[in-house]
Short mmCIF file of C-alpha atoms in Angstrom, two decimals:
data_model
loop_
_atom_site.label_atom_id
_atom_site.label_comp_id
_atom_site.label_asym_id
_atom_site.label_seq_id
_atom_site.Cartn_x
_atom_site.Cartn_y
_atom_site.Cartn_z
CA MET A 88 0.00 0.00 0.00
CA ASN A 89 1.02 3.63 -0.58
CA LYS A 90 3.03 4.77 2.44
CA LEU A 91 2.41 8.49 1.98
CA LYS A 92 -1.28 8.78 1.12
CA GLY A 93 -2.83 11.97 2.53
CA ARG A 94 0.55 13.63 3.23
CA ASN A 95 1.42 17.19 2.31
CA PHE A 96 4.64 17.91 0.42
CA LEU A 97 5.85 21.21 1.86
CA LYS A 98 9.58 20.73 2.45
CA LEU A 99 12.05 17.85 2.50
CA LEU A 100 12.67 18.36 6.21
CA ASP A 101 9.25 16.74 6.76
CA PHE A 102 10.36 13.45 5.16
CA THR A 103 12.76 10.69 6.10
CA SER A 104 15.56 9.56 3.82
CA GLU A 105 13.58 6.39 3.12
CA GLU A 106 10.46 8.36 2.16
CA ILE A 107 12.46 10.58 -0.21
CA GLU A 108 13.98 7.49 -1.83
CA TYR A 109 10.49 5.99 -2.13
CA LEU A 110 9.32 9.06 -4.06
CA ILE A 111 12.38 8.98 -6.35
CA GLU A 112 11.95 5.25 -7.06
CA ASN A 113 8.30 5.74 -7.97
CA ALA A 114 9.20 8.72 -10.16
CA ALA A 115 11.65 6.50 -12.05
CA GLU A 116 8.92 3.90 -12.51
CA PHE A 117 6.43 6.52 -13.70
CA LYS A 118 9.06 7.72 -16.19
CA LYS A 119 9.53 4.18 -17.49
CA MET A 120 5.77 3.74 -17.86
CA LYS A 121 5.46 7.08 -19.69
CA LYS A 122 8.24 6.13 -22.14
CA GLU A 123 6.66 2.72 -22.79
CA GLY A 124 3.16 4.14 -23.24
CA VAL A 125 1.76 2.29 -20.23
CA PRO A 126 -1.34 4.10 -18.84
CA HIS A 127 -1.16 5.06 -15.16
CA ARG A 128 -4.38 6.91 -14.35
CA LEU A 129 -4.11 6.17 -10.65
CA CYS A 130 -6.04 9.28 -9.59
CA GLY A 131 -8.89 9.25 -12.09
CA GLY A 132 -11.77 11.59 -11.35
CA LYS A 133 -9.85 13.83 -8.95
CA ASN A 134 -9.44 17.60 -9.32
CA VAL A 135 -6.43 19.68 -8.27
CA ALA A 136 -5.93 23.44 -7.94
CA LEU A 137 -2.64 24.94 -9.10
CA ILE A 138 -2.06 28.34 -7.47
CA PHE A 139 0.73 30.32 -9.13
CA GLU A 140 1.49 33.65 -7.49
CA LYS A 141 4.85 33.37 -9.29
CA THR A 142 4.66 32.25 -12.89
CA SER A 143 6.70 29.35 -14.23
CA THR A 144 7.24 27.30 -17.37
CA ARG A 145 8.58 24.01 -15.99
CA THR A 146 6.58 23.85 -12.77
CA ARG A 147 3.23 24.64 -14.41
CA CYS A 148 3.80 22.27 -17.34
CA ALA A 149 5.05 19.53 -15.04
CA PHE A 150 2.04 19.74 -12.71
CA GLU A 151 -0.51 19.95 -15.53
CA THR A 152 0.92 17.08 -17.59
CA ALA A 153 1.50 14.93 -14.53
CA ALA A 154 -2.07 15.53 -13.34
CA ALA A 155 -3.45 14.63 -16.78
CA ASP A 156 -1.39 11.43 -16.97
CA LEU A 157 -2.72 10.44 -13.56
CA GLY A 158 -6.30 11.01 -14.75
CA MET A 159 -6.88 14.23 -12.84
CA HIS A 160 -8.28 17.60 -13.92
CA PRO A 161 -5.99 20.53 -13.04
CA VAL A 162 -7.30 24.09 -12.64
CA TYR A 163 -4.65 26.79 -13.04
CA LEU A 164 -5.00 29.97 -10.97
CA ASP A 165 -2.59 32.70 -12.04
CA PRO A 166 -1.80 35.86 -10.03
CA LYS A 167 -4.80 37.65 -11.57
CA SER A 168 -7.22 34.76 -11.03
CA SER A 169 -6.67 34.25 -7.32
CA GLN A 170 -7.60 36.57 -4.47
CA ILE A 171 -5.40 34.68 -1.99
CA GLY A 172 -4.08 37.05 0.65
CA LYS A 173 -5.62 40.08 -1.13
CA LYS A 174 -9.41 40.10 -0.89
CA GLU A 175 -9.52 36.75 0.89
CA SER A 176 -7.34 35.43 3.68
CA ILE A 177 -5.15 32.40 3.14
CA ALA A 178 -7.15 30.43 5.69
CA ASP A 179 -10.45 31.26 3.99
CA THR A 180 -9.03 30.46 0.54
CA ALA A 181 -7.78 27.13 1.84
CA ARG A 182 -11.15 26.18 3.29
CA VAL A 183 -12.95 27.10 0.06
CA LEU A 184 -10.57 25.25 -2.25
CA GLY A 185 -10.44 22.27 0.09
CA ARG A 186 -14.19 21.80 -0.45
CA MET A 187 -13.77 21.76 -4.26
CA PHE A 188 -10.44 20.08 -4.90
CA ASP A 189 -8.66 16.89 -3.87
CA GLY A 190 -5.24 18.58 -3.73
CA ILE A 191 -3.70 22.05 -3.96
CA GLU A 192 -0.35 23.18 -5.37
CA TYR A 193 1.07 26.54 -4.35
CA ARG A 194 3.95 28.45 -5.98
CA GLY A 195 4.66 31.87 -4.58
CA TYR A 196 6.22 33.72 -1.71
CA GLY A 197 6.67 32.90 1.99
CA GLN A 198 6.80 29.33 3.24
CA GLU A 199 4.24 30.32 5.85
CA ILE A 200 1.63 30.66 3.07
CA VAL A 201 1.89 27.07 1.86
CA GLU A 202 2.01 25.89 5.48
CA GLU A 203 -1.22 27.77 6.25
CA LEU A 204 -2.89 26.37 3.14
CA ALA A 205 -2.03 22.89 4.40
CA LYS A 206 -3.29 23.67 7.88
CA TYR A 207 -6.76 24.81 6.79
CA SER A 208 -7.56 23.10 3.48
CA GLY A 209 -8.15 19.56 4.71
CA VAL A 210 -6.58 18.15 1.51
CA PRO A 211 -2.93 17.48 0.52
CA VAL A 212 -0.95 20.60 -0.38
CA TRP A 213 2.21 20.60 -2.52
CA ASN A 214 4.93 23.24 -2.53
CA GLY A 215 5.75 24.30 -6.10
CA LEU A 216 8.23 26.90 -4.80
CA THR A 217 8.42 29.37 -1.95
CA ASN A 218 11.10 31.88 -1.03
CA GLU A 219 12.58 29.36 1.39
CA PHE A 220 12.19 25.95 -0.26
CA HIS A 221 11.74 24.24 -3.65
CA PRO A 222 11.32 20.55 -2.78
CA THR A 223 9.87 19.27 -6.07
CA GLN A 224 12.95 20.58 -7.89
CA ILE A 225 15.25 18.62 -5.59
CA LEU A 226 13.45 15.35 -6.30
CA ALA A 227 13.97 15.98 -10.02
CA ASP A 228 17.62 16.82 -9.39
CA PHE A 229 18.22 13.65 -7.41
CA LEU A 230 16.48 11.41 -9.93
CA THR A 231 18.75 12.95 -12.57
CA VAL A 232 21.87 12.40 -10.46
CA LYS A 233 20.91 8.75 -9.94
CA GLU A 234 20.37 8.27 -13.67
CA HIS A 235 23.76 9.72 -14.61
CA LEU A 236 25.95 8.81 -11.64
CA GLY A 237 24.34 5.63 -10.35
CA GLY A 238 23.35 6.76 -6.87
CA LEU A 239 23.22 9.54 -4.30
CA SER A 240 25.04 8.46 -1.15
CA GLY A 241 28.54 9.91 -0.98
CA LYS A 242 28.19 12.00 -4.14
CA LYS A 243 29.59 15.53 -3.90
CA LEU A 244 27.34 18.39 -5.01
CA VAL A 245 28.73 21.93 -5.10
CA TYR A 246 26.25 24.81 -5.25
CA MET A 247 27.85 27.91 -6.76
CA GLY A 248 26.42 31.35 -6.09
CA ASP A 249 23.73 32.74 -3.81
CA ALA A 250 22.90 29.88 -1.43
CA ARG A 251 20.62 31.84 0.93
CA TYR A 252 17.29 31.07 -0.70
CA ASN A 253 15.10 28.20 -1.88
CA MET A 254 17.59 26.33 -4.08
CA GLY A 255 20.59 26.56 -1.77
CA ASN A 256 18.41 25.69 1.22
CA SER A 257 16.66 22.77 -0.44
CA LEU A 258 19.79 21.24 -1.96
CA MET A 259 21.51 21.42 1.42
CA VAL A 260 18.54 19.73 3.12
CA GLY A 261 18.27 17.10 0.39
CA CYS A 262 21.98 16.28 0.48
CA ALA A 263 21.88 16.02 4.27
CA LYS A 264 18.90 13.67 4.11
CA MET A 265 20.44 11.43 1.44
CA GLY A 266 23.97 11.11 2.83
CA MET A 267 25.63 13.29 0.19
CA LYS A 268 28.47 15.81 0.36
CA PHE A 269 27.11 19.33 0.02
CA THR A 270 29.32 22.37 -0.52
CA ALA A 271 28.03 25.93 -0.72
CA CYS A 272 30.58 27.95 -2.68
CA ALA A 273 30.08 31.70 -2.37
CA PRO A 274 31.17 34.75 -0.41
CA ALA A 275 30.36 34.12 3.26
CA LYS A 276 27.41 36.53 3.27
CA TYR A 277 25.70 34.29 0.68
CA PHE A 278 25.82 31.12 2.77
CA PRO A 279 22.53 29.52 4.00
CA ASP A 280 20.81 30.52 7.23
CA LYS A 281 22.81 29.42 10.27
CA GLU A 282 19.84 27.82 12.01
CA LEU A 283 19.02 25.72 8.96
CA VAL A 284 22.69 24.75 8.69
CA LYS A 285 22.59 23.52 12.29
CA GLU A 286 19.45 21.48 11.58
CA CYS A 287 21.10 19.91 8.54
CA GLU A 288 24.25 19.15 10.48
CA GLU A 289 22.16 17.22 13.00
CA ILE A 290 20.56 15.24 10.15
CA ALA A 291 24.01 14.58 8.68
CA LYS A 292 25.11 12.86 11.89
CA ASP A 293 22.62 10.07 11.14
CA THR A 294 23.03 9.87 7.36
CA GLY A 295 26.77 10.31 6.95
CA ALA A 296 26.35 13.48 4.91
CA LYS A 297 29.04 16.16 4.93
CA LEU A 298 28.41 19.91 4.71
CA ASP A 299 31.03 22.46 3.70
CA PHE A 300 30.96 26.22 3.17
CA ILE A 301 33.87 27.45 1.08
CA SER A 302 34.54 30.78 -0.61
CA ASP A 303 37.40 29.69 -2.89
CA PRO A 304 35.89 28.21 -6.11
CA MET A 305 38.84 26.07 -7.21
CA SER A 306 39.16 24.50 -3.79
CA ALA A 307 35.40 23.97 -3.43
CA VAL A 308 34.85 22.11 -6.71
CA LYS A 309 37.75 19.67 -6.44
CA GLY A 310 36.36 16.15 -6.89
CA ALA A 311 32.78 17.37 -7.37
CA ASP A 312 30.31 14.97 -8.98
CA VAL A 313 27.86 17.79 -9.64
CA ILE A 314 28.29 21.53 -9.96
CA TYR A 315 24.95 23.27 -9.58
CA THR A 316 24.05 26.91 -10.00
CA ASP A 317 21.01 29.16 -10.36
CA VAL A 318 20.23 32.72 -11.40
CA TRP A 319 21.88 35.34 -9.22
CA VAL A 320 18.70 37.31 -8.54
CA SER A 321 15.67 35.44 -7.25
CA MET A 322 12.15 35.99 -8.55
CA GLY A 323 10.52 39.07 -7.11
CA GLU A 324 13.73 40.86 -6.08
CA PRO A 325 14.21 44.47 -7.29
CA GLU A 326 16.47 45.25 -10.23
CA GLU A 327 18.73 47.36 -8.01
CA VAL A 328 20.34 44.25 -6.55
CA TRP A 329 21.79 43.18 -9.93
CA LYS A 330 24.91 45.35 -9.66
CA GLU A 331 25.78 44.04 -6.20
CA ARG A 332 25.16 40.41 -7.14
CA ILE A 333 27.21 40.64 -10.34
CA ASN A 334 30.11 42.25 -8.49
CA ASP A 335 30.00 39.66 -5.71
CA LEU A 336 29.26 36.53 -7.72
CA LEU A 337 31.17 36.94 -10.96
CA PRO A 338 34.09 34.86 -9.56
CA TYR A 339 31.55 32.04 -9.00
CA ARG A 340 30.34 31.83 -12.59
CA VAL A 341 30.58 28.23 -13.80
CA ASN A 342 33.04 28.16 -16.71
CA THR A 343 35.31 25.59 -18.34
CA ASP A 344 38.11 26.23 -15.82
CA ILE A 345 35.73 25.44 -12.97
CA MET A 346 34.55 22.23 -14.66
CA LYS A 347 38.13 21.13 -15.40
CA ALA A 348 39.10 21.75 -11.78
CA ALA A 349 36.28 19.45 -10.70
CA GLY A 350 37.29 16.59 -12.99
CA GLU A 351 35.92 14.64 -15.95
CA GLN A 352 33.34 12.88 -13.78
CA CYS A 353 31.58 16.18 -12.98
CA ARG A 354 28.16 17.05 -14.37
CA PHE A 355 26.62 20.49 -14.63
CA MET A 356 23.08 21.15 -13.36
CA HIS A 357 20.80 24.18 -13.29
CA CYS A 358 17.11 24.43 -12.34
CA LEU A 359 16.47 26.91 -15.22
CA PRO A 360 15.89 29.42 -16.65
CA ALA A 361 19.59 30.16 -17.17
CA PHE A 362 21.29 33.32 -18.37
CA HIS A 363 24.01 31.66 -20.46
CA ASP A 364 23.72 33.81 -23.60
CA LEU A 365 22.06 36.93 -25.01
CA LYS A 366 18.95 35.27 -26.40
CA THR A 367 16.61 36.60 -23.70
CA GLU A 368 15.36 40.11 -23.00
CA THR A 369 16.85 40.00 -19.50
CA GLY A 370 20.19 38.69 -20.76
CA MET A 371 20.44 41.48 -23.34
CA GLU A 372 19.43 44.08 -20.76
CA ILE A 373 22.18 42.93 -18.41
CA TYR A 374 24.67 42.98 -21.29
CA LYS A 375 23.77 46.59 -22.11
CA LYS A 376 24.04 47.67 -18.47
CA PHE A 377 27.05 45.65 -17.31
CA GLY A 378 28.82 44.42 -20.45
CA ILE A 379 28.67 40.69 -19.67
CA ASP A 380 27.33 38.17 -22.22
CA CYS A 381 26.37 35.54 -19.61
CA MET A 382 25.90 35.40 -15.89
CA GLU A 383 25.92 32.33 -13.65
CA VAL A 384 27.17 29.92 -16.35
CA THR A 385 28.94 30.29 -19.67
CA ASP A 386 27.29 29.09 -22.85
CA GLU A 387 30.20 26.71 -23.41
CA VAL A 388 29.47 24.84 -20.18
CA PHE A 389 25.70 25.01 -20.56
CA GLU A 390 25.85 23.41 -24.02
CA SER A 391 28.62 20.92 -23.16
CA GLU A 392 28.36 17.14 -22.86
CA SER A 393 28.72 17.55 -19.09
CA SER A 394 25.46 19.51 -18.93
CA ILE A 395 22.42 17.47 -17.93
CA VAL A 396 20.02 20.37 -17.45
CA PHE A 397 17.37 19.16 -19.88
CA ASP A 398 17.22 15.66 -18.41
CA GLU A 399 16.77 17.48 -15.11
CA ALA A 400 13.98 19.65 -16.55
CA GLU A 401 12.12 16.63 -17.94
CA ASN A 402 12.34 14.88 -14.60
CA ARG A 403 10.28 17.64 -13.00
CA MET A 404 7.21 16.00 -14.56
CA HIS A 405 8.02 12.48 -13.39
CA THR A 406 8.89 13.44 -9.82
CA ILE A 407 5.89 15.77 -9.46
CA LYS A 408 3.74 12.90 -10.69
CA ALA A 409 5.18 10.74 -7.92
CA VAL A 410 4.47 13.44 -5.32
CA MET A 411 0.82 13.92 -6.33
CA ALA A 412 0.18 10.19 -6.66
CA ALA A 413 1.80 9.58 -3.27
CA SER A 414 -0.69 12.00 -1.69
CA LEU A 415 -3.80 10.81 -3.53
CA ALA A 416 -3.47 7.27 -4.91
CA ASP A 417 -4.14 4.06 -2.97
CA LYS A 418 -1.13 2.34 -4.47
CA LEU A 419 2.03 3.39 -6.30
CA PRO A 420 3.95 1.42 -8.96
CA LYS A 421 6.74 0.38 -6.59
CA ASP A 422 4.39 -0.83 -3.84
CA ASP A 423 4.33 -4.54 -3.12
#
């Protein structure tokens, strides 16, 4: 029987290492079934609400296609369609949607919002991204690492850049949970919150994980299995911070020298979108203002054989499918 039926998916801290592995294994099985054309409508007749206070390409497409494959009907609520926190409180919104839907996804701002939705809705709630955590992305990342490197335990993942927000936090938590080696590589003021670091260090005592915080890039990436980066300015932050971030983080751009220092075994990952060229409005705007033709990663690395970013992007759908099915289905593919 499904071990996680009825559970919310708000942050990886809420799950054991075994439960995270269970989700990843079922995601891999769902992926296999999708590729082979095997139907898996395990949640037929159910309806889910997808609340997006922050827009997204991958997260929206992943939730909608995953819901459809599982036999569910998704209803997308964009920032203009939802009155959450504006004309209607979060608690009231949760109680209304919980009467109409079997599950609710939320992508937006503070972690407290998705936590309050879960508290009052009476149905499973899934975190599609908050300022603090991005747990569905980490499941996709870890499935991708397993596919390319054979496993998770003991693998070294180096996060380059601003590690204070959802991606740095969530990768650190995920690595701690799964017995991996996590290194945040950035100026010290960009390291994760000290209290969260302490919590992860306690988890690492049981899992064998190792956490490091290093400001020298060449030292940090030595022996890395994965180098991971993200955009330098998070969604919703003002444009004024660009100058400071570029000045501080330019030494942490992932380039061919960084990849060579890591070794041939190293793979490059990015949760996307990535500013690796001038083919976006934002990329061109930054070029005109600051004279740089890429930001967190060079085009050479992004398009290299070491880059597995599009496998990672595809796996968003398969892992999100596993998360929703785990909350709503009676049985998952990997259940006995």
